[in-house]
CSV table of C-alpha atoms in Angstrom, one decimal:
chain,number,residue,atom,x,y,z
L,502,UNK,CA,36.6,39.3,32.4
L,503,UNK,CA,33.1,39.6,30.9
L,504,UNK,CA,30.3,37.9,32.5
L,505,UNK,CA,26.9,38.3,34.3
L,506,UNK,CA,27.0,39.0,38.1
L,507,UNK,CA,23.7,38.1,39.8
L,508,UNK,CA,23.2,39.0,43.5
L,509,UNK,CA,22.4,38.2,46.4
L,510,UNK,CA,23.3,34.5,45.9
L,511,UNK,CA,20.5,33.3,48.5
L,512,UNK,CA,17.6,35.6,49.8
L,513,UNK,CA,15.6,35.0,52.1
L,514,UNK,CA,11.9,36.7,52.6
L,515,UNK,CA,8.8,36.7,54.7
L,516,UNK,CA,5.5,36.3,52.6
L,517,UNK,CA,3.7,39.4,51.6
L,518,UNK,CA,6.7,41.5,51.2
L,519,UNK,CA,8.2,42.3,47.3
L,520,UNK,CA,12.0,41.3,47.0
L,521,UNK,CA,14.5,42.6,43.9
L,522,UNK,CA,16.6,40.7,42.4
L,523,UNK,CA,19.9,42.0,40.5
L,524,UNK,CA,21.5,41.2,37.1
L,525,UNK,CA,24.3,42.9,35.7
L,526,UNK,CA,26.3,42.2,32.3
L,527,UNK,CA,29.6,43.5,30.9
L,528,UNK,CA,29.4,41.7,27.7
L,529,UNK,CA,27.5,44.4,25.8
L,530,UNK,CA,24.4,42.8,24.8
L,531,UNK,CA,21.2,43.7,23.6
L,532,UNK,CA,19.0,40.9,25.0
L,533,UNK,CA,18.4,40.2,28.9
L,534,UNK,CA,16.5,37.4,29.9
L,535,UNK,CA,14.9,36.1,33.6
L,536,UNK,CA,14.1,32.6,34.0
L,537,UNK,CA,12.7,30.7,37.0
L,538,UNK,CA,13.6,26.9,37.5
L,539,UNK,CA,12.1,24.3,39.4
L,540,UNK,CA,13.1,20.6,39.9
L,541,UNK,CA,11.4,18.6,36.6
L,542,UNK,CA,10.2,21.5,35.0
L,543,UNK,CA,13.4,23.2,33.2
L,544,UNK,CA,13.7,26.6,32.7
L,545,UNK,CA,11.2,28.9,32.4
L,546,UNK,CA,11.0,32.7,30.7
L,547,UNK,CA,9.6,35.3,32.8
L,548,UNK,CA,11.0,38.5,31.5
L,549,UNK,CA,12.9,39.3,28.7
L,550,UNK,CA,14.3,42.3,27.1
L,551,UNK,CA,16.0,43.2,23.6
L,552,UNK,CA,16.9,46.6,24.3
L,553,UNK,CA,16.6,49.4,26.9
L,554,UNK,CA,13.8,50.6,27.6
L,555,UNK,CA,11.8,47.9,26.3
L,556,UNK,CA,10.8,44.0,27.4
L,557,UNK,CA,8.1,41.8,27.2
L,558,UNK,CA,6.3,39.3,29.0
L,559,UNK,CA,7.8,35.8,29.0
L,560,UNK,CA,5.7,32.7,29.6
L,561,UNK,CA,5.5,32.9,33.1
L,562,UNK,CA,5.1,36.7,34.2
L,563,UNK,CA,2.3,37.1,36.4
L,564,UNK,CA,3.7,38.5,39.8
L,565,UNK,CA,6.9,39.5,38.6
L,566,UNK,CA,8.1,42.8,37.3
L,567,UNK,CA,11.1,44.1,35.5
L,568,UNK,CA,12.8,47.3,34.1
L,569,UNK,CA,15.6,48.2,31.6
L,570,UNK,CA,17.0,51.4,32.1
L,571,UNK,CA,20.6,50.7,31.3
L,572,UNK,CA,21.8,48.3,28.9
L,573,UNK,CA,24.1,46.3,31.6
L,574,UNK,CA,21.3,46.2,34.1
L,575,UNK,CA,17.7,44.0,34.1
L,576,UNK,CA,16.6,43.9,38.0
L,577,UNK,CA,13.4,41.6,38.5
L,578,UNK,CA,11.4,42.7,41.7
L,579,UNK,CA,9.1,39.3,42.6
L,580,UNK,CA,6.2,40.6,43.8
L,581,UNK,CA,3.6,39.6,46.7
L,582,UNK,CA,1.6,39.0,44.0
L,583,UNK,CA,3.7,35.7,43.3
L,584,UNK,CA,1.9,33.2,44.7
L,585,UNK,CA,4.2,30.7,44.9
L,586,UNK,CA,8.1,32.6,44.3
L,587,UNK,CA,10.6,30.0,46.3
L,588,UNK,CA,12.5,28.9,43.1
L,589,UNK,CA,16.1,29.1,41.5
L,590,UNK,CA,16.0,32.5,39.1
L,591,UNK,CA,18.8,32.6,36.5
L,592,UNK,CA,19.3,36.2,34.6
L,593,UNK,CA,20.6,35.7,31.2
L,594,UNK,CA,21.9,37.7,28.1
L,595,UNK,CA,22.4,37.4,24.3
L,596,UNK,CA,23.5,39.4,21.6
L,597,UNK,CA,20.2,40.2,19.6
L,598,UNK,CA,19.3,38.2,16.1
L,599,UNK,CA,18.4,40.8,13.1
L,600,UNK,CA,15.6,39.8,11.0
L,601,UNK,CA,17.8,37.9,9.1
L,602,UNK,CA,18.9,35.9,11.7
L,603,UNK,CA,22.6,36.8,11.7
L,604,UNK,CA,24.2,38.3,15.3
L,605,UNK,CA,25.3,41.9,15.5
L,606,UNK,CA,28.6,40.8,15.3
L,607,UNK,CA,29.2,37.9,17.7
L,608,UNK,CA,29.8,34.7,16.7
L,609,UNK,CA,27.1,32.7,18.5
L,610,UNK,CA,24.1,35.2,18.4
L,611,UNK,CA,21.8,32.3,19.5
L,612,UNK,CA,23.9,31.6,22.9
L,613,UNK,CA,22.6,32.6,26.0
L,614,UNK,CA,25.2,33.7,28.7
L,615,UNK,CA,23.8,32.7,32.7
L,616,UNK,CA,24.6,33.9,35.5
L,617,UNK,CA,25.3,32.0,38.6
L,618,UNK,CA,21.9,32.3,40.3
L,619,UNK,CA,20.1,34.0,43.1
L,620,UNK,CA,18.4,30.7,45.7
L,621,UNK,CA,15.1,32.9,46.5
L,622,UNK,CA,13.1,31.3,49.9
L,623,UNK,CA,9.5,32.5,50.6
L,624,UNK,CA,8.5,31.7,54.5
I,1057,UNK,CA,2.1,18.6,25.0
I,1058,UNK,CA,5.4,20.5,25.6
I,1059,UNK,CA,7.1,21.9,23.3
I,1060,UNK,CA,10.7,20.6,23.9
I,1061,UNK,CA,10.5,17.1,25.6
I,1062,UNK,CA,13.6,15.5,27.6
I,1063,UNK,CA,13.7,12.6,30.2
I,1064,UNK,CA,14.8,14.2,33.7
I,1065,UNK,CA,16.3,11.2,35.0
I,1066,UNK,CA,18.4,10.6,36.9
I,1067,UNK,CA,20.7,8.7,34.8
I,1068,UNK,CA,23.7,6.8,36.8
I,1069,UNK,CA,26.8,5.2,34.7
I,1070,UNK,CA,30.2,4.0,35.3
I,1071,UNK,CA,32.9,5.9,34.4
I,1072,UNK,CA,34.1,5.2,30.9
I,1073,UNK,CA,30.7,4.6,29.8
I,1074,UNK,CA,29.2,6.4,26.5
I,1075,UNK,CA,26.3,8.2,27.6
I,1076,UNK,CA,23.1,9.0,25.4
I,1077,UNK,CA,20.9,11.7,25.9
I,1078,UNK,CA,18.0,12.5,23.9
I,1079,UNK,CA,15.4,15.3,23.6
I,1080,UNK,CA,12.0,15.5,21.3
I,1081,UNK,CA,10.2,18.5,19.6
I,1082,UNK,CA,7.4,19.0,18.4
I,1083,UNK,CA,7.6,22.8,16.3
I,1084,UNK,CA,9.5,22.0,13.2
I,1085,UNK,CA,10.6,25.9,12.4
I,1086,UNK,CA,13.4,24.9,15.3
I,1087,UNK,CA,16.5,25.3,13.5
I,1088,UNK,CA,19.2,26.2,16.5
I,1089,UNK,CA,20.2,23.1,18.6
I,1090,UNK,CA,21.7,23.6,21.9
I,1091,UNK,CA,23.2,21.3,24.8
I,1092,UNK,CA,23.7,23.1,28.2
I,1093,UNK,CA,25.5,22.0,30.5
I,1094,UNK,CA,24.5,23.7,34.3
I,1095,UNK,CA,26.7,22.2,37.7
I,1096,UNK,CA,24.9,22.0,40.8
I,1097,UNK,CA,23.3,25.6,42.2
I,1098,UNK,CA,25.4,26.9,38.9
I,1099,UNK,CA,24.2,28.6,35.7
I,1100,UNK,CA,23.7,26.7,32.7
I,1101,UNK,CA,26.8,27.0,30.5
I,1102,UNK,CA,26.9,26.5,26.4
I,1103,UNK,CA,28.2,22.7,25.9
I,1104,UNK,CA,27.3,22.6,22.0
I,1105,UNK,CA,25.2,23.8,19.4
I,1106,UNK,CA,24.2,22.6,15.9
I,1107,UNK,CA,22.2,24.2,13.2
I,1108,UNK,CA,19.8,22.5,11.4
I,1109,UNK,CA,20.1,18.6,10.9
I,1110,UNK,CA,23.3,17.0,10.8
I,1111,UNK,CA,26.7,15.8,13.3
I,1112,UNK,CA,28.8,17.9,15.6
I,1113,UNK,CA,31.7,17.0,17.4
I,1114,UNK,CA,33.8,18.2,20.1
I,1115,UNK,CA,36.2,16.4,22.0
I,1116,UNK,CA,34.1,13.7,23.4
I,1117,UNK,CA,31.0,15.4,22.9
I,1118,UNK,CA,28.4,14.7,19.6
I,1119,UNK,CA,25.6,16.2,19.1
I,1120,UNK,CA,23.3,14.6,16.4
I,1121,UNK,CA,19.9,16.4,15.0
I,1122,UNK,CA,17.4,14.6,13.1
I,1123,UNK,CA,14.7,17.0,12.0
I,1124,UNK,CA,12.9,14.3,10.1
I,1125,UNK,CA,11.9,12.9,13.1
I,1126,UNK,CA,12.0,15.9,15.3
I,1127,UNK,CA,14.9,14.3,17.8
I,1128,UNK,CA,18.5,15.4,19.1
I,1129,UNK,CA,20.8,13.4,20.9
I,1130,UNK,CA,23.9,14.0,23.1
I,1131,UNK,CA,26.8,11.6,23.1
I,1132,UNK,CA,28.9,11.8,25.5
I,1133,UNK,CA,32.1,8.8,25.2
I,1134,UNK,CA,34.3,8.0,28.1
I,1135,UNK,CA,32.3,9.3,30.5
I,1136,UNK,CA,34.2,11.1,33.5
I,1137,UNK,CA,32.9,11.7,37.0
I,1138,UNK,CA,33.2,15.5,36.2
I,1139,UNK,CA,30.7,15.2,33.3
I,1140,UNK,CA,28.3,15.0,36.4
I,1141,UNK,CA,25.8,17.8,35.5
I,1142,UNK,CA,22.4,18.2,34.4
I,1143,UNK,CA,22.3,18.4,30.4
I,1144,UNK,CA,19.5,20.6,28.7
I,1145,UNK,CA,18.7,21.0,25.1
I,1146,UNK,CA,17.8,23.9,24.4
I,1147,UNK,CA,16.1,25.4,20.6
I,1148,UNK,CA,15.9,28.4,19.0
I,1149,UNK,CA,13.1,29.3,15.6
I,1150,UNK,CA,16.5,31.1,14.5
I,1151,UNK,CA,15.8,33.8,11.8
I,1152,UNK,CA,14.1,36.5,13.3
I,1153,UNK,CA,14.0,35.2,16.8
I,1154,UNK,CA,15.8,34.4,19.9
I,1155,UNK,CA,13.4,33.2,22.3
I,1156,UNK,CA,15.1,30.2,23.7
I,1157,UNK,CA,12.8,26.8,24.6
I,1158,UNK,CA,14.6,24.6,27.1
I,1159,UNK,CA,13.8,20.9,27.9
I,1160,UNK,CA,13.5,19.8,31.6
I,1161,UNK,CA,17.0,19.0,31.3
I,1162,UNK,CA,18.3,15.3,32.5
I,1163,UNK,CA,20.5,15.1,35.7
I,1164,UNK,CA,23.6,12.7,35.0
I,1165,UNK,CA,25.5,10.9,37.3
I,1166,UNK,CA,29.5,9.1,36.6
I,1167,UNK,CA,30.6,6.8,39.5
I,1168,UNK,CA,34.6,6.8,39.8
């Protein structure tokens, strides 16, 4: 089955130390996305990607960083720099709009695929 | 001023009821509408979408856009207690982009 696996489902850190999270997808898209979500305040873009090797800042990005070296992979290390990290962080992907606006072949370009979640606790 | 506007709730309703929910913009190049659906400590799942102004339907499920008056709406008729979730809207620019704009999303409750 194809899907996004994000793991570990809960972590746990002390404060000062920089944690990674992973994200893996076997649905062969372009685009990755991180989000972060808080009670009340939806979700919100820190990182996203459209293709390896490349990503850009999302609204959100101070204290995080990210890398794309393979197209099924978008890890997001939270740094100590983070000043306030406990949160919910969803990984996401799509398959990537054209200029035109049409999907590189799939049939809902514009849906975003989650996965399940990693529960991140700063003590 | 946000961009996407949506009332968190909670909203509690019998079962059978026909639920409303309802989200505001303010950037009218939006022209993907999206309803997520996310499950407690879950992901957010695709419920419906709609593109530009109009009606969809799905089962029980409509989603209405009014673009005139920058507003979407989520029906949802007899409600069931496993419609329990919290609903976001979600909106895309569309051509050209993919960046994603999510409301706050409002949590729903159906008592058996």
């Amino acid at each position: 089955d194809g899907g996004i696996t994000q793991s570990p489902k809960y972590l746990f850190r002390k404060e000062g130390q920089n944690v990674t999270l992973s994200c893996e997808q076997n649905l062969n898209h372009d685009a990755m996305y991180w989000y972060r979500q808080d009670p009340g305040q939806g979700l919100r873009l820190i990182y996203y990607s459209q293709i390896v090797n490349d990503f850009q800042k999302g609204d959100i990005a101070e204290g995080y960083s990210v890398s794309r070296e393979k197209k099924e992979s978008f890890p997001l290390t939270v740094t100590s720099a983070q000043k306030n990290p406990t949160a919910f962080y969803l990984c996401a992907s799509s398959a990537r709009l054209g200029l035109a606006g049409r999907g590189s072949g799939f049939r809902r370009p514009y849906e975003q695929y989650f996965g399940p979640g990693t529960r991140l606790t700063v003590t | 001023q946000k961009e996407v506007e949506q009332d968190p709730g909670p909203l509690s309703v019998p079962e059978g009821a026909i639920v409303s929910l309802n989200c505001t913009y303010s950037n009218s190049a939006f022209q993907y509408f999206m309803w997520y659906r996310q499950y407690s400590r879950k992901g957010p799942e695709l419920l419906m979408y709609t593109y530009s102004s109009g009606n969809k339907e799905d089962g029980r499920f409509t989603a209405q856009v009014d673009k005139s008056s920058k507003y979407i709406s989520l029906f949802i008729r007899d409600s069931q207690p496993s419609d329990s979730a919290t609903y976001l809207c979600a909106m895309i620019v569309g051509t050209g982009g993919f960046k994603t704009i999510f409301g706050a999303g409002t949590r729903l409750f159906v008592k058996a």
